Amino acid sequence: MKRLLMLSLALTATAQAATTITIATVNNPDMVTMQKLSPEFTKKYPDINVKWVVLPENDLRQKVTLDVASGAGSFDVATVGAYEVPIWAKNGWLDPLTPLFAKNADIAKSYKVDDLIPGVRKALTVGGNLYAVPFYAESSMTFYNKDLFKAAGLTMPVQPTWSQIQGFAAKIHKPTSGVYGICLRGLPGWGENAAVFSTVVNTFGGRWYDKDWKAQLNTPAWKSAMTFYVDILKKYGPPGATSNGFTESLSLMSQGKCGMWVDATVAAGLLSDPKASAISKSVGFANAPVGPGTPKGNHWYWSWNLAIPKSSKKEDAAFKFITWATSQEYIAMVAKEKGSWASVPPGTRVSTYNNPNYKKAAGAFSGLVQSAINSADVTNATKDPVPYTGIQYVAIPQFQALGTQVGQFLAGAISGQTTVDQALKQAQTAADKVAKDGGYQK
């Protein structure tokens, strides 16, 4: 009896000693895999339990931003984008990771920070300190169904134009057979429809602001871009396009319901996975389209990263998780879980692209992805000069709200609730207000 009591007390003490960390992440497939593999983390660190909060992209951004800005401390690990990291670091909302690597020599040695792709690492570094580690990095590209193209007698060029894409969509579009010419994000949000649409604006010769921070959303370039985007989705997109973000579009494309899809390069591995994609053997890849204004800004740059909010009280446990989930070890674990190196989180490590297994599995798209990421220049993405950095976003704190507003106006035009002219007028007013209220206009 005494022995049982002692065992019970020991188990209770162990349970009490365990640390529970709460991780906020987006419901993208790669993050769902991370959640699925988290028992492997618990095996490695049995004194750390993991609690998950998995949300759609727009909801995640809103919830995490509010929590981190207020210092509420609900999350120990936050999934944040390339846009947020430098802004949040300067606001003092994130823990610097460089001192934690110095403090944890064993983790630093196995993690190999220098193996992170230099440009990706640079985007997450502020004042000499790394403030997040990349889970995956991406640009944008064109996906197409080679079987549908062959049946229609079409050939996709390596560098298509938006005009060509529209012509292809018209020939492939057969809604009575459940096949739509093209899928594009229509779901409102600065990281949803506004992200893809901003690259269209860039290549049509548009920009968000001129050098004096005067809004440029009522210009001919913006009108041409928005008219094009609205028309191609209305004529050749799936019904209910304003409900489709990245995840919904990925599902449609992987089911063979879209002839083409222009979106994040991270989808290349997902569409090539025979376990998740019905078109794994017929998916083709090309560069993101360019418009009539300039070839600049067609490829966006983005990374989803893991960071530790300053408000977390469990910094050490959180650090162990984020370094585990972005390590070489984790990437190899995903390859084993998925049965293919093509399905691993891309765009983060030099060693991934040097790995013969990855080269063999991802040969159809890895070169295009690398080229797209490398050519995405956040300092030179528009025809005319601008006072901001960013390709599919404007790197100011107010853009999160502004981009979502403009995304809502765009969705209104797609759904037919408003006209393009009305949407642009509303967008211009909103952008001007941001520049004035934010003190950007002199």
Short mmCIF file of N, CA and C in Angstrom, two decimals, residues 140 162 194-209 221-222 225-226 289-301 377-378 380-384 386 388 390-394:
data_model
loop_
_atom_site.label_atom_id
_atom_site.label_comp_id
_atom_site.label_asym_id
_atom_site.label_seq_id
_atom_site.Cartn_x
_atom_site.Cartn_y
_atom_site.Cartn_z
N SER A 140 5.39 32.82 -55.45
CA SER A 140 4.15 32.45 -56.14
C SER A 140 4.48 31.88 -57.51
N TRP A 162 -0.73 37.35 -68.16
CA TRP A 162 -2.11 37.24 -67.70
C TRP A 162 -3.09 37.14 -68.87
N ALA A 194 -6.15 39.91 -51.37
CA ALA A 194 -5.33 41.10 -51.61
C ALA A 194 -3.88 40.74 -51.94
N ALA A 195 -3.41 39.60 -51.45
CA ALA A 195 -2.03 39.19 -51.72
C ALA A 195 -1.84 38.85 -53.19
N VAL A 196 -2.69 37.98 -53.72
CA VAL A 196 -2.59 37.62 -55.13
C VAL A 196 -2.87 38.83 -56.01
N PHE A 197 -3.92 39.57 -55.67
CA PHE A 197 -4.32 40.71 -56.49
C PHE A 197 -3.23 41.78 -56.53
N SER A 198 -2.49 41.97 -55.43
CA SER A 198 -1.42 42.97 -55.41
C SER A 198 -0.34 42.66 -56.44
N THR A 199 -0.06 41.37 -56.67
CA THR A 199 0.94 41.02 -57.69
C THR A 199 0.40 41.33 -59.09
N VAL A 200 -0.91 41.19 -59.27
CA VAL A 200 -1.52 41.56 -60.54
C VAL A 200 -1.38 43.07 -60.75
N VAL A 201 -1.69 43.84 -59.70
CA VAL A 201 -1.55 45.30 -59.76
C VAL A 201 -0.12 45.69 -60.14
N ASN A 202 0.86 45.03 -59.49
CA ASN A 202 2.26 45.34 -59.81
C ASN A 202 2.54 45.20 -61.29
N THR A 203 2.14 44.06 -61.87
CA THR A 203 2.49 43.78 -63.27
C THR A 203 1.63 44.55 -64.27
N PHE A 204 0.54 45.13 -63.79
CA PHE A 204 -0.25 46.03 -64.62
C PHE A 204 0.26 47.47 -64.52
N GLY A 205 1.35 47.65 -63.77
CA GLY A 205 1.99 48.96 -63.66
C GLY A 205 1.53 49.80 -62.50
N GLY A 206 0.78 49.21 -61.56
CA GLY A 206 0.24 49.98 -60.44
C GLY A 206 1.10 49.93 -59.19
N ARG A 207 0.71 50.71 -58.20
CA ARG A 207 1.38 50.75 -56.89
C ARG A 207 0.37 51.25 -55.87
N TRP A 208 0.64 51.02 -54.60
CA TRP A 208 -0.28 51.46 -53.55
C TRP A 208 -0.14 52.96 -53.27
N TYR A 209 1.10 53.42 -53.22
CA TYR A 209 1.37 54.84 -52.93
C TYR A 209 2.49 55.35 -53.82
N ALA A 221 -4.05 52.03 -63.96
CA ALA A 221 -3.40 50.72 -63.75
C ALA A 221 -4.21 49.86 -62.78
N TRP A 222 -4.66 50.46 -61.68
CA TRP A 222 -5.49 49.73 -60.72
C TRP A 222 -6.82 49.32 -61.34
N ALA A 225 -6.25 46.40 -63.65
CA ALA A 225 -5.94 45.18 -62.89
C ALA A 225 -7.19 44.62 -62.22
N MET A 226 -7.97 45.48 -61.59
CA MET A 226 -9.16 44.99 -60.89
C MET A 226 -10.22 44.51 -61.86
N PRO A 289 2.22 34.71 -63.61
CA PRO A 289 2.03 35.52 -64.83
C PRO A 289 2.49 36.96 -64.66
N VAL A 290 2.79 37.59 -65.79
CA VAL A 290 3.11 39.01 -65.81
C VAL A 290 2.04 39.74 -66.62
N GLY A 291 1.87 41.01 -66.32
CA GLY A 291 0.87 41.82 -67.01
C GLY A 291 1.49 42.73 -68.04
N PRO A 292 0.70 43.68 -68.55
CA PRO A 292 1.18 44.55 -69.64
C PRO A 292 2.05 45.71 -69.17
N GLY A 293 2.10 45.94 -67.84
CA GLY A 293 2.80 47.13 -67.36
C GLY A 293 4.29 46.92 -67.12
N THR A 294 4.63 45.80 -66.47
CA THR A 294 6.02 45.51 -66.11
C THR A 294 6.12 44.06 -65.65
N PRO A 295 7.28 43.43 -65.84
CA PRO A 295 7.46 42.08 -65.31
C PRO A 295 7.74 42.08 -63.81
N LYS A 296 7.98 43.25 -63.25
CA LYS A 296 8.31 43.34 -61.82
C LYS A 296 7.12 42.94 -60.94
N GLY A 297 7.44 42.36 -59.81
CA GLY A 297 6.42 42.14 -58.78
C GLY A 297 5.45 41.02 -59.06
N ASN A 298 5.76 40.12 -60.01
CA ASN A 298 4.83 39.00 -60.26
C ASN A 298 5.03 37.89 -59.24
N HIS A 299 6.27 37.78 -58.73
CA HIS A 299 6.57 36.77 -57.70
C HIS A 299 6.59 37.43 -56.33
N TRP A 300 5.70 36.99 -55.45
CA TRP A 300 5.74 37.55 -54.11
C TRP A 300 6.79 36.84 -53.28
N TYR A 301 7.08 37.40 -52.10
CA TYR A 301 7.91 36.71 -51.11
C TYR A 301 7.12 36.58 -49.82
N ASP A 377 11.94 40.58 -55.13
CA ASP A 377 12.68 41.70 -54.53
C ASP A 377 11.70 42.67 -53.86
N VAL A 378 11.66 42.66 -52.55
CA VAL A 378 10.70 43.49 -51.81
C VAL A 378 11.04 44.98 -51.92
N ASN A 380 12.01 46.39 -54.91
CA ASN A 380 11.90 46.82 -56.31
C ASN A 380 10.84 45.99 -57.02
N ALA A 381 9.59 46.21 -56.64
CA ALA A 381 8.51 45.36 -57.13
C ALA A 381 7.46 46.11 -57.97
N THR A 382 7.72 47.37 -58.27
CA THR A 382 6.73 48.17 -59.01
C THR A 382 7.38 48.92 -60.16
N LYS A 383 6.57 49.29 -61.13
CA LYS A 383 7.06 50.02 -62.30
C LYS A 383 7.61 51.38 -61.88
N ASP A 384 6.87 52.08 -61.05
CA ASP A 384 7.26 53.41 -60.59
C ASP A 384 7.73 53.35 -59.14
N VAL A 386 8.35 53.76 -55.13
CA VAL A 386 7.43 53.79 -53.99
C VAL A 386 8.22 54.04 -52.71
N TYR A 388 7.75 52.48 -49.83
CA TYR A 388 7.59 51.34 -48.93
C TYR A 388 8.31 50.12 -49.49
N GLY A 390 7.95 45.76 -49.86
CA GLY A 390 6.88 44.76 -49.92
C GLY A 390 6.44 44.55 -51.35
N ILE A 391 6.01 43.32 -51.63
CA ILE A 391 5.52 42.98 -52.97
C ILE A 391 4.01 42.82 -52.95
N GLN A 392 3.53 41.92 -52.08
CA GLN A 392 2.08 41.71 -51.96
C GLN A 392 1.52 42.40 -50.72
N TYR A 393 2.33 43.24 -50.11
CA TYR A 393 1.88 44.03 -48.97
C TYR A 393 2.72 45.30 -48.88
N VAL A 394 2.25 46.26 -48.11
CA VAL A 394 3.00 47.48 -47.81
C VAL A 394 3.49 47.33 -46.37
#
